[in-house]
Short mmCIF file of C-alpha atoms in Angstrom, two decimals:
data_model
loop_
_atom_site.label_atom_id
_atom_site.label_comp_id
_atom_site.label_asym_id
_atom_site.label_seq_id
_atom_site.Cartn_x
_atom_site.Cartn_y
_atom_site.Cartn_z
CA UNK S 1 0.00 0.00 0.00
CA UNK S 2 1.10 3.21 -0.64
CA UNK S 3 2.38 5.34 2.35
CA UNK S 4 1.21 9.37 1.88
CA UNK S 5 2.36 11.90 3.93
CA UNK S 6 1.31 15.06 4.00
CA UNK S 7 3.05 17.92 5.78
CA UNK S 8 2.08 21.46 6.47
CA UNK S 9 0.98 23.69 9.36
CA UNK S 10 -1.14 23.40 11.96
CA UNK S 11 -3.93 25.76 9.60
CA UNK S 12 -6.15 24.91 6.96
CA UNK S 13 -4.24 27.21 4.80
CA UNK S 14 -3.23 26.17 1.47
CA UNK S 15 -2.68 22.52 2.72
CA UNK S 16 -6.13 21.37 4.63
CA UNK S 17 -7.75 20.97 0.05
CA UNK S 18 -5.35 17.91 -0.24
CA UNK S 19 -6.41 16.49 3.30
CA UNK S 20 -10.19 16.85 2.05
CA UNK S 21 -9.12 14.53 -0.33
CA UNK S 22 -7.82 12.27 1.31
CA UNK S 23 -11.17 11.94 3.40
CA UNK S 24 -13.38 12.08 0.78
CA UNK S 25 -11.28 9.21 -0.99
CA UNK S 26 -11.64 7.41 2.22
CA UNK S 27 -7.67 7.16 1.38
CA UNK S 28 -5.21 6.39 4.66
CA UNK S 29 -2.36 9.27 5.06
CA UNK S 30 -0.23 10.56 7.65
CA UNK S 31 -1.14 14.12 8.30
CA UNK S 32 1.91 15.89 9.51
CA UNK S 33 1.19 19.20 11.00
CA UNK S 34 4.07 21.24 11.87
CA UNK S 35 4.23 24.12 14.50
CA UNK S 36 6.44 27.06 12.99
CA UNK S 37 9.83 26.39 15.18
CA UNK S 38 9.50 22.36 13.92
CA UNK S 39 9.15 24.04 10.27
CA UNK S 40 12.23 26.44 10.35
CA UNK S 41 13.91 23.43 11.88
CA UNK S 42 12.92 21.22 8.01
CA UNK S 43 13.27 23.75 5.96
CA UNK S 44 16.00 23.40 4.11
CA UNK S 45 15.14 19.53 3.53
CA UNK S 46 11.54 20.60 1.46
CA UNK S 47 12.33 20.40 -2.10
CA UNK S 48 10.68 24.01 -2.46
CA UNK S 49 11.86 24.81 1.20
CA UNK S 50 7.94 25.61 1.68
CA UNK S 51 5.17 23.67 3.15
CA UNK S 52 2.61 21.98 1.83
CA UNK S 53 4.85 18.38 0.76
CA UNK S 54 3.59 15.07 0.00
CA UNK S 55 5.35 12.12 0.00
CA UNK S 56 4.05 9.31 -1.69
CA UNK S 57 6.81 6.32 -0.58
CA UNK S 58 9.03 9.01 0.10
CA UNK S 59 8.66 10.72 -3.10
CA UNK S 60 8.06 14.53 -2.32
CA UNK S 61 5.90 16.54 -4.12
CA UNK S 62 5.94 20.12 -3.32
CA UNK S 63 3.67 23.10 -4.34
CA UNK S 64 -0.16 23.27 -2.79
CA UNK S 65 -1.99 23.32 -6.01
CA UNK S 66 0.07 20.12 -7.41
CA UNK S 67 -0.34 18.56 -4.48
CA UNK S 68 -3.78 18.60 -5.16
CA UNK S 69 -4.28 18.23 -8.54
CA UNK S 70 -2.08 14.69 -8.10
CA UNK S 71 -4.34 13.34 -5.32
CA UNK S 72 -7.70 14.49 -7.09
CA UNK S 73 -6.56 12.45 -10.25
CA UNK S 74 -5.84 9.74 -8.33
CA UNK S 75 -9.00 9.92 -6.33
CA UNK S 76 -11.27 11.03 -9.02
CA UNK S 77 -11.84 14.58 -8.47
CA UNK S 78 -10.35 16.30 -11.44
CA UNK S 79 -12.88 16.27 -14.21
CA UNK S 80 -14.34 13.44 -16.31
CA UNK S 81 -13.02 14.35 -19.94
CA UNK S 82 -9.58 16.62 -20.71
CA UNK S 83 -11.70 19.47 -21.68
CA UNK S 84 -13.60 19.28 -18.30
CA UNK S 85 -9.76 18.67 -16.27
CA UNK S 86 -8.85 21.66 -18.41
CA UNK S 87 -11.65 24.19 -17.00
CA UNK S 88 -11.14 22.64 -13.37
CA UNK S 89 -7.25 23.61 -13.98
CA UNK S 90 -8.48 27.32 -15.34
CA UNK S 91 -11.19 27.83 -12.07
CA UNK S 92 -7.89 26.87 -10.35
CA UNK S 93 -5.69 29.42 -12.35
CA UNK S 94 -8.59 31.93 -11.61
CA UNK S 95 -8.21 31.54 -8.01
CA UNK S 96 -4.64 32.19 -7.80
CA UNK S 97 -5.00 35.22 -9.71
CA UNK S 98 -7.67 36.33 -7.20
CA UNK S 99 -5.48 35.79 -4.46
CA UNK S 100 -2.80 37.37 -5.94
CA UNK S 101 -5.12 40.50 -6.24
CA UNK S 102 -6.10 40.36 -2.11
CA UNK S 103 -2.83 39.36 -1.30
CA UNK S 104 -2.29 42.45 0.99
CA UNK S 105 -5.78 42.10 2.76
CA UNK S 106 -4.74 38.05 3.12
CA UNK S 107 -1.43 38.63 4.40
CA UNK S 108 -2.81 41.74 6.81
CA UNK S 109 -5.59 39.89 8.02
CA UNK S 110 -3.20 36.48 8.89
CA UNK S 111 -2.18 38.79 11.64
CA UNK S 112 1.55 37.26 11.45
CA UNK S 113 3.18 40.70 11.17
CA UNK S 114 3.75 40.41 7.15
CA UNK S 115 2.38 43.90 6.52
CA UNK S 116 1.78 47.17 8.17
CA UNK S 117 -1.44 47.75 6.44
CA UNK S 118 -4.55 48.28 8.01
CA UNK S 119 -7.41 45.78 7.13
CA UNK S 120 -10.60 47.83 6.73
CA UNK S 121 -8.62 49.84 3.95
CA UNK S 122 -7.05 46.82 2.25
CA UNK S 123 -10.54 45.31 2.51
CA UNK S 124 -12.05 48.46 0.56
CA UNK S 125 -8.93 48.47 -1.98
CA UNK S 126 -8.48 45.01 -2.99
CA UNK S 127 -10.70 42.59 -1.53
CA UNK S 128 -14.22 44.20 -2.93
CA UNK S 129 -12.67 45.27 -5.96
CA UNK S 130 -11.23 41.29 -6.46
CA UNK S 131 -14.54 39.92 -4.87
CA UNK S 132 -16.87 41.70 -7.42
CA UNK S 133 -15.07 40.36 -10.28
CA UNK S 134 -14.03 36.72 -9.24
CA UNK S 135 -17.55 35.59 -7.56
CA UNK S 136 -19.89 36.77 -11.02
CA UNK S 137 -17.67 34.97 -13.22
CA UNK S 138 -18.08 31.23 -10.56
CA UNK S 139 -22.09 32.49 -10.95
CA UNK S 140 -22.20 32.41 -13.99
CA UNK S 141 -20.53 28.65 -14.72
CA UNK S 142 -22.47 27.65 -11.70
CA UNK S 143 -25.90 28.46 -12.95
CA UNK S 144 -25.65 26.51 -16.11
CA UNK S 145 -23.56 23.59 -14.48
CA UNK S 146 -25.95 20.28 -14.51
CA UNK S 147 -24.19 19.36 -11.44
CA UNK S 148 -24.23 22.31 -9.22
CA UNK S 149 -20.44 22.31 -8.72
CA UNK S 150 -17.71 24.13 -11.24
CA UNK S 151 -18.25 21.60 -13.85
CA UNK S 152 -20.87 19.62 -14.99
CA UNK S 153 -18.99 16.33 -13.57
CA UNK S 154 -19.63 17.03 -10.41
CA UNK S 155 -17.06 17.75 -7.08
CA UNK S 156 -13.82 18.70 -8.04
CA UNK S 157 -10.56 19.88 -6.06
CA UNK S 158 -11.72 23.40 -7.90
CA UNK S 159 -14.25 23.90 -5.50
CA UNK S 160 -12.65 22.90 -2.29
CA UNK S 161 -9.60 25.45 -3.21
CA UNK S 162 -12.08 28.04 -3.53
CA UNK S 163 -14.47 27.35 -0.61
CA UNK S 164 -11.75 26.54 1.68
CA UNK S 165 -10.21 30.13 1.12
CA UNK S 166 -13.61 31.17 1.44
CA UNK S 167 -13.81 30.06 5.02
CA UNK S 168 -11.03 32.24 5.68
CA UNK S 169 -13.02 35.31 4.41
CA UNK S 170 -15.72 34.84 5.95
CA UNK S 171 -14.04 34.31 9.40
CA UNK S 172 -12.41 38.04 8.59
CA UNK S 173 -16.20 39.04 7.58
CA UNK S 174 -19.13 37.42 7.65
CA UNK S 175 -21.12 39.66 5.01
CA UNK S 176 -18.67 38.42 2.60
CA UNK S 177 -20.79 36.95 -0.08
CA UNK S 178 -24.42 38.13 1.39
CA UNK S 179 -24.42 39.40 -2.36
CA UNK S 180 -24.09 36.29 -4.00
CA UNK S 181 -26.72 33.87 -3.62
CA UNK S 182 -25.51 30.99 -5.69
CA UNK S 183 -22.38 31.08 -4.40
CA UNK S 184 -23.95 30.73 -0.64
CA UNK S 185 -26.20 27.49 -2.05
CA UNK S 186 -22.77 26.15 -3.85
CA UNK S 187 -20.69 26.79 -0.43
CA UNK S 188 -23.62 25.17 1.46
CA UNK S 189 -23.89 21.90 -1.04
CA UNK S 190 -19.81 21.70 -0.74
CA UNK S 191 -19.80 21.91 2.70
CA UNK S 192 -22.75 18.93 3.29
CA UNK S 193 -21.00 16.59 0.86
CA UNK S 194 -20.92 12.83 1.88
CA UNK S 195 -17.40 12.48 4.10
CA UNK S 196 -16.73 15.85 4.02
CA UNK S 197 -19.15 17.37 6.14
CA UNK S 198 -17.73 14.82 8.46
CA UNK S 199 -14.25 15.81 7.97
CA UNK S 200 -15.13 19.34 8.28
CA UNK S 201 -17.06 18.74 11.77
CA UNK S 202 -13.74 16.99 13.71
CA UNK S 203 -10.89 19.22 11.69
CA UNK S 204 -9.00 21.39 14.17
CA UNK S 205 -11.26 24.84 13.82
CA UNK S 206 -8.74 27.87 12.72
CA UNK S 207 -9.28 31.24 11.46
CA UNK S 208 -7.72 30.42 8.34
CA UNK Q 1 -9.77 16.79 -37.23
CA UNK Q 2 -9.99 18.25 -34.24
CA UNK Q 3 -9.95 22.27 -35.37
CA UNK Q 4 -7.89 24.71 -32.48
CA UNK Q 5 -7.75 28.03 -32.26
CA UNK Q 6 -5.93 29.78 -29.96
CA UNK Q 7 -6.84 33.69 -29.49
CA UNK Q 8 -4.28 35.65 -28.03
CA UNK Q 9 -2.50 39.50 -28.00
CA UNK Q 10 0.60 40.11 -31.00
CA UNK Q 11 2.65 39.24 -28.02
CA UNK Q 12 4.28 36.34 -26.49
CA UNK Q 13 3.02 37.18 -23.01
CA UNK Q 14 1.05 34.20 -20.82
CA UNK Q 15 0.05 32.91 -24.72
CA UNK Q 16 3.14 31.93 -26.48
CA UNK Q 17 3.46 28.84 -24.71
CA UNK Q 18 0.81 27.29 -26.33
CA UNK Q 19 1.74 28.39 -29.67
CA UNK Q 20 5.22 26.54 -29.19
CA UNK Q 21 3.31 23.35 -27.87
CA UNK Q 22 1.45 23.55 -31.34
CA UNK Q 23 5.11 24.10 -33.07
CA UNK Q 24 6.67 21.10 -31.08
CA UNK Q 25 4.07 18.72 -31.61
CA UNK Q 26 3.57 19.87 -35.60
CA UNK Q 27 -0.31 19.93 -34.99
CA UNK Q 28 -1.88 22.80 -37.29
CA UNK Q 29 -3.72 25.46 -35.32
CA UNK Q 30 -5.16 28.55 -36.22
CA UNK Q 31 -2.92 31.48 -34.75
CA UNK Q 32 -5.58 34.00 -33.76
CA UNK Q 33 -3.31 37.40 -32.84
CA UNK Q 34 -5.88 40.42 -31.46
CA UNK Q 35 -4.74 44.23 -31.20
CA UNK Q 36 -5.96 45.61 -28.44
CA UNK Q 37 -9.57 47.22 -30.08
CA UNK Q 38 -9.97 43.82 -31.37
CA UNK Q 39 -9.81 42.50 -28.17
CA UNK Q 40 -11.48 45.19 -26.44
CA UNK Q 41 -14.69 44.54 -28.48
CA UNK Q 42 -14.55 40.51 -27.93
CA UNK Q 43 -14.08 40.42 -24.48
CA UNK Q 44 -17.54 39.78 -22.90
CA UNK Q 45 -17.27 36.56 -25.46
CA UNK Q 46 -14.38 35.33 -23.53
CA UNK Q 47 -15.49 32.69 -20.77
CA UNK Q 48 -13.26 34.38 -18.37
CA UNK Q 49 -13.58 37.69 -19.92
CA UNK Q 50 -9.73 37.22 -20.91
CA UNK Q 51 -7.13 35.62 -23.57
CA UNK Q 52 -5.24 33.52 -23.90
CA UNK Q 53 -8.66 31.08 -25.06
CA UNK Q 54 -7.82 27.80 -26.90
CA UNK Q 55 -10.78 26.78 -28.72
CA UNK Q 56 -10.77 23.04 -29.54
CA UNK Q 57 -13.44 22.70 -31.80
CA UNK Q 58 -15.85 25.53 -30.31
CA UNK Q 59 -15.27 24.66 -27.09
CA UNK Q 60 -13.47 27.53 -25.01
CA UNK Q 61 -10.58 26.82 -22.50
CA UNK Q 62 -9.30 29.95 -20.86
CA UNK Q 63 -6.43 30.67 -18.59
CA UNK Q 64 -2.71 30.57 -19.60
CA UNK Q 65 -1.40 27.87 -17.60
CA UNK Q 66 -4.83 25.53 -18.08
CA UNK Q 67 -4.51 25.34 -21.89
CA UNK Q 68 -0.54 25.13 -21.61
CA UNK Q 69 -0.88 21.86 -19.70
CA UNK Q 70 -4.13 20.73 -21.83
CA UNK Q 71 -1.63 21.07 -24.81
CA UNK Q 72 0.74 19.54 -23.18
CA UNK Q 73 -0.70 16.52 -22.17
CA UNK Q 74 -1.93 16.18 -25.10
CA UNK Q 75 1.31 16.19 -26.95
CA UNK Q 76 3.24 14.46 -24.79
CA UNK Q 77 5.09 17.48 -23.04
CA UNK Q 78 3.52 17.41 -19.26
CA UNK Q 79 5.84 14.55 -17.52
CA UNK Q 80 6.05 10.95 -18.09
CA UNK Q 81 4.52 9.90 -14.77
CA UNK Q 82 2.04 11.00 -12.24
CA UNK Q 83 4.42 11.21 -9.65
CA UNK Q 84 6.30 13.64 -12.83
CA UNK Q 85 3.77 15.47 -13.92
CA UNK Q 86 3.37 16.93 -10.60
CA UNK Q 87 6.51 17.92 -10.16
CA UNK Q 88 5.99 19.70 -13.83
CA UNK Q 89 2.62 21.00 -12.00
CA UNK Q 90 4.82 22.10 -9.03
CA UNK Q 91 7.25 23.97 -11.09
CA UNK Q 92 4.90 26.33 -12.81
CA UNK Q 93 3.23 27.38 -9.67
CA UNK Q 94 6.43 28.11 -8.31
CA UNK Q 95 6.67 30.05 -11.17
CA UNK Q 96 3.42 31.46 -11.02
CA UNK Q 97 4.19 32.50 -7.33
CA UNK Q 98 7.50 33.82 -9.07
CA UNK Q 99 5.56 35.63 -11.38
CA UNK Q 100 2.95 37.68 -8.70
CA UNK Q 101 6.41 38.39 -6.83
CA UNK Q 102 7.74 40.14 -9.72
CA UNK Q 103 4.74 41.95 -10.39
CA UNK Q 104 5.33 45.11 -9.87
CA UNK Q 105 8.81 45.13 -12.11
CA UNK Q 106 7.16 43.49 -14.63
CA UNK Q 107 3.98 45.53 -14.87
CA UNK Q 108 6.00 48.77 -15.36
CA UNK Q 109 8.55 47.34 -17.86
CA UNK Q 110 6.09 46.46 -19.97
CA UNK Q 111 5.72 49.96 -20.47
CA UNK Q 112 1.83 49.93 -20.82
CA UNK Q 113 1.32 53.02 -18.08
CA UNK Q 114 0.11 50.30 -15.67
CA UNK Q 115 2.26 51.66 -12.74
CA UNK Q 116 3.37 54.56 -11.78
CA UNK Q 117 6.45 52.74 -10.50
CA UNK Q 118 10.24 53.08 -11.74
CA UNK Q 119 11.78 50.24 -13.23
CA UNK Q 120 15.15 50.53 -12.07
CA UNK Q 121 13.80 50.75 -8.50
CA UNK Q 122 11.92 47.85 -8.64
CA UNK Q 123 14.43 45.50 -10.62
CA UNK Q 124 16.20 46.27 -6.89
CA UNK Q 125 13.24 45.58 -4.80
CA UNK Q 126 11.31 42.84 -6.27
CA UNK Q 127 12.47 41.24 -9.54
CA UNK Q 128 16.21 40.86 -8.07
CA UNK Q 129 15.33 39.19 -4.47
CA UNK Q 130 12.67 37.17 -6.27
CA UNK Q 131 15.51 35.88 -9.02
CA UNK Q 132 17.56 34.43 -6.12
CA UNK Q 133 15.10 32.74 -4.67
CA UNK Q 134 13.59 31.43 -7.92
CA UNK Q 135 16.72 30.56 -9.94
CA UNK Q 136 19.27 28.46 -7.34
CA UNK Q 137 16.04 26.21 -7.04
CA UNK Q 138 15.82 25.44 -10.18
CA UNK Q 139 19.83 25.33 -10.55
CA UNK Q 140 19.54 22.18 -8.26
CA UNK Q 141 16.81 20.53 -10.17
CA UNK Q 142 18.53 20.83 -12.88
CA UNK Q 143 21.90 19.88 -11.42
CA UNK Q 144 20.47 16.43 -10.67
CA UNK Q 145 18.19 16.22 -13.95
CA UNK Q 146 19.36 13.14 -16.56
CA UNK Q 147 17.72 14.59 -19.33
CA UNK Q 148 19.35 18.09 -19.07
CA UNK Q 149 15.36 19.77 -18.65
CA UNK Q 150 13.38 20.33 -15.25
CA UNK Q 151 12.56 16.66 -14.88
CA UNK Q 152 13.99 13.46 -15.72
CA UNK Q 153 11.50 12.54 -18.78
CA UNK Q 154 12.66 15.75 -21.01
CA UNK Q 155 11.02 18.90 -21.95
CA UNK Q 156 8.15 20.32 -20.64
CA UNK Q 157 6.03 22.93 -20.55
CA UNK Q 158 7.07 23.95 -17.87
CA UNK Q 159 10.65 24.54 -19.04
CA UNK Q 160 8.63 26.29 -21.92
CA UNK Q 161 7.04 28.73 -19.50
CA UNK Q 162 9.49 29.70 -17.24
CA UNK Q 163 12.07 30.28 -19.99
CA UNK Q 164 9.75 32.39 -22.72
CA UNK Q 165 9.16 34.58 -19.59
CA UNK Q 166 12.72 34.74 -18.85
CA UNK Q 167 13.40 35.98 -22.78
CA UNK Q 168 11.15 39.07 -21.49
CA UNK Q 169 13.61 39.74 -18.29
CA UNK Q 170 16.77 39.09 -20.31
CA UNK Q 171 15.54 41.69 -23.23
CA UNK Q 172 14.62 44.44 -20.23
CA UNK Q 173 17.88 43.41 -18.60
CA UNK Q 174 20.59 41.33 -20.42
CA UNK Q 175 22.32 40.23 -17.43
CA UNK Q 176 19.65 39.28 -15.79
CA UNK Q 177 20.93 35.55 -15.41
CA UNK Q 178 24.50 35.94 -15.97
CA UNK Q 179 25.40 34.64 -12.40
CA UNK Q 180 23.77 31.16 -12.77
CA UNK Q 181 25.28 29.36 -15.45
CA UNK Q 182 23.29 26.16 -15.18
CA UNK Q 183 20.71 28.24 -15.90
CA UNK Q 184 22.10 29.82 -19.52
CA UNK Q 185 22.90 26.74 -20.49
CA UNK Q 186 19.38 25.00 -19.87
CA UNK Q 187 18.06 27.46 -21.90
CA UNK Q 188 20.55 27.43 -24.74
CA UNK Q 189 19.32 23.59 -25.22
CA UNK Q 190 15.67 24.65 -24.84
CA UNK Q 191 16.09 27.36 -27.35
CA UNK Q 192 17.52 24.60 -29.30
CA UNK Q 193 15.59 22.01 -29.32
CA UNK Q 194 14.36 20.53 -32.63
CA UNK Q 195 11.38 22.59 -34.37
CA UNK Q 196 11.13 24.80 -31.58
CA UNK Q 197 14.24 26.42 -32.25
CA UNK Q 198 12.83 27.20 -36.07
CA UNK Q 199 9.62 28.63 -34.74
CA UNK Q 200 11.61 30.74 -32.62
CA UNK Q 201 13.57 32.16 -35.46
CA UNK Q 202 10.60 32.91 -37.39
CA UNK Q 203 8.01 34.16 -34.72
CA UNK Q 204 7.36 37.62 -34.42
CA UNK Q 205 10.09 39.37 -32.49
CA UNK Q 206 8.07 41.69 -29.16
CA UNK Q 207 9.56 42.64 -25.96
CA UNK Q 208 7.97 40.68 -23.88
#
């Protein structure tokens, strides 16, 4: 059998999408979580020197979004036909834009001491701005999808990328997506899904 | 036959990948090159309200990195395992985290009044501590590689994308890479590889 390890913080963060895999595969792993000090301390012996890792057998995979991708092929959460893989891999792209557009509000809301901004103003100046382009354009996929996920083939790791950094922003502020119906009724179908729901209920409960 | 189109700017940019996959594999595609009125007025047609799109036979994939490793995969040029294809998948993320880094330098260079930033100041704050982060990573990869590329199993795209962006950063700064040989030479055989090396020669010549 195949021995998976997973290793990243303590958070959801950009790690806890691969462990929802994992569950909702029903798929054995060891899930590493690492307090910062035990982190500096490994460093150097991460391929990337970052955090998430997998090792499958002691092969390690770094990257969050590879990470991911590899287990949800494996596991069947990827898309049904290349063309359908290929939109799950652009709702992906998509998302890291958007995070790359509220990186300051992210990073000042994290509360680790990355910026010096203040998060009301970062909120108004690139989280809205982001918000009001990123959550129309799911909408719209998401009203014509036969499945009511991204793609008509039903749960992919596209959605619990998105979702999961969703949480986060709507731990910072709770009106986040009052706006956007569908994307509340997606969240909520997501979030009762067979063995995830579960998973969700006994995960460790963090801010982000 | 399966008819592509791919619809992008006159520019290399996020597209030019794609067009090279096209070039590598030999597989006729129609080369769809907007100015920016053109584009202007077909935006709300775009699925993501953006270009690069790769049509593939009506059907619209958007998002750079999506269609790159569609392509790729379909050609042969994405890794020759799972366990390889993630690292591939690994590789451009780190590259697309590369990428945000640099933002800033790369968004003024380009020269499109996007900043208000000065290049020279931000080649010193962001492009230059991102490079040495960015480039002794892949210096070990590529140290241990047996094919000479990023992984083991030869070329990839994402030795396609990290390098095309890298011809933008070497023609706003020719030194740019001049302390990491392993990296010149890695891209002296990519520029050289067989057919890709001929479309290179006859492409249209842009900045970036």
């Amino acid at each position: 059998m195949v021995h998976y390890k997973l290793t990243y913080f303590l958070s959801r963060g950009l790690g806890d999408v691969s462990r929802q895999l994992f569950h909702l595969a029903d798929v054995d792993f060891e899930d590493e979580r690492l307090e910062k000090p035990h982190f500096l301390e490994k460093k150097e012996t991460y391929p990337f020197k970052q955090v998430p890792v997998l090792s499958v057998d002691g092969f390690q995979i770094p990257q969050s979004m590879a990470i991911a991708r590899y287990l949800a092929k494996k596991f069947g959460f990827a898309g049904k036909t290349a063309e359908e893989s290929a939109m799950v891999d652009a709702f992906v792209d998509q998302f890291k834009d958007f995070y790359s557009e509220i990186r300051d509000y992210y990073y000042t809301m994290l509360g680790l001491g990355l910026t010096d901004l203040d998060g009301d103003e970062q909120k108004d100046k690139v989280l809205i701005p982001a918000r009001d382009k990123f959550l129309p354009l799911l909408t719209r996929y998401l009203e014509k999808s036969k499945s009511g996920f991204l793609v008509d083939g039903g749960l992919t790791f596209a959605d619990l990328i998105i979702l999961d950094n969703m949480t986060s922003l709507l731990n910072w502020w709770p009106e986040y997506a009052n706006d956007y119906p569908v994307i509340l009724a997606w969240r909520d179908k997501v979030m009762n899904y067979p063995r995830l729901k579960e998973y969700i209920e006994k995960r460790p409960v963090t801010m982000y």
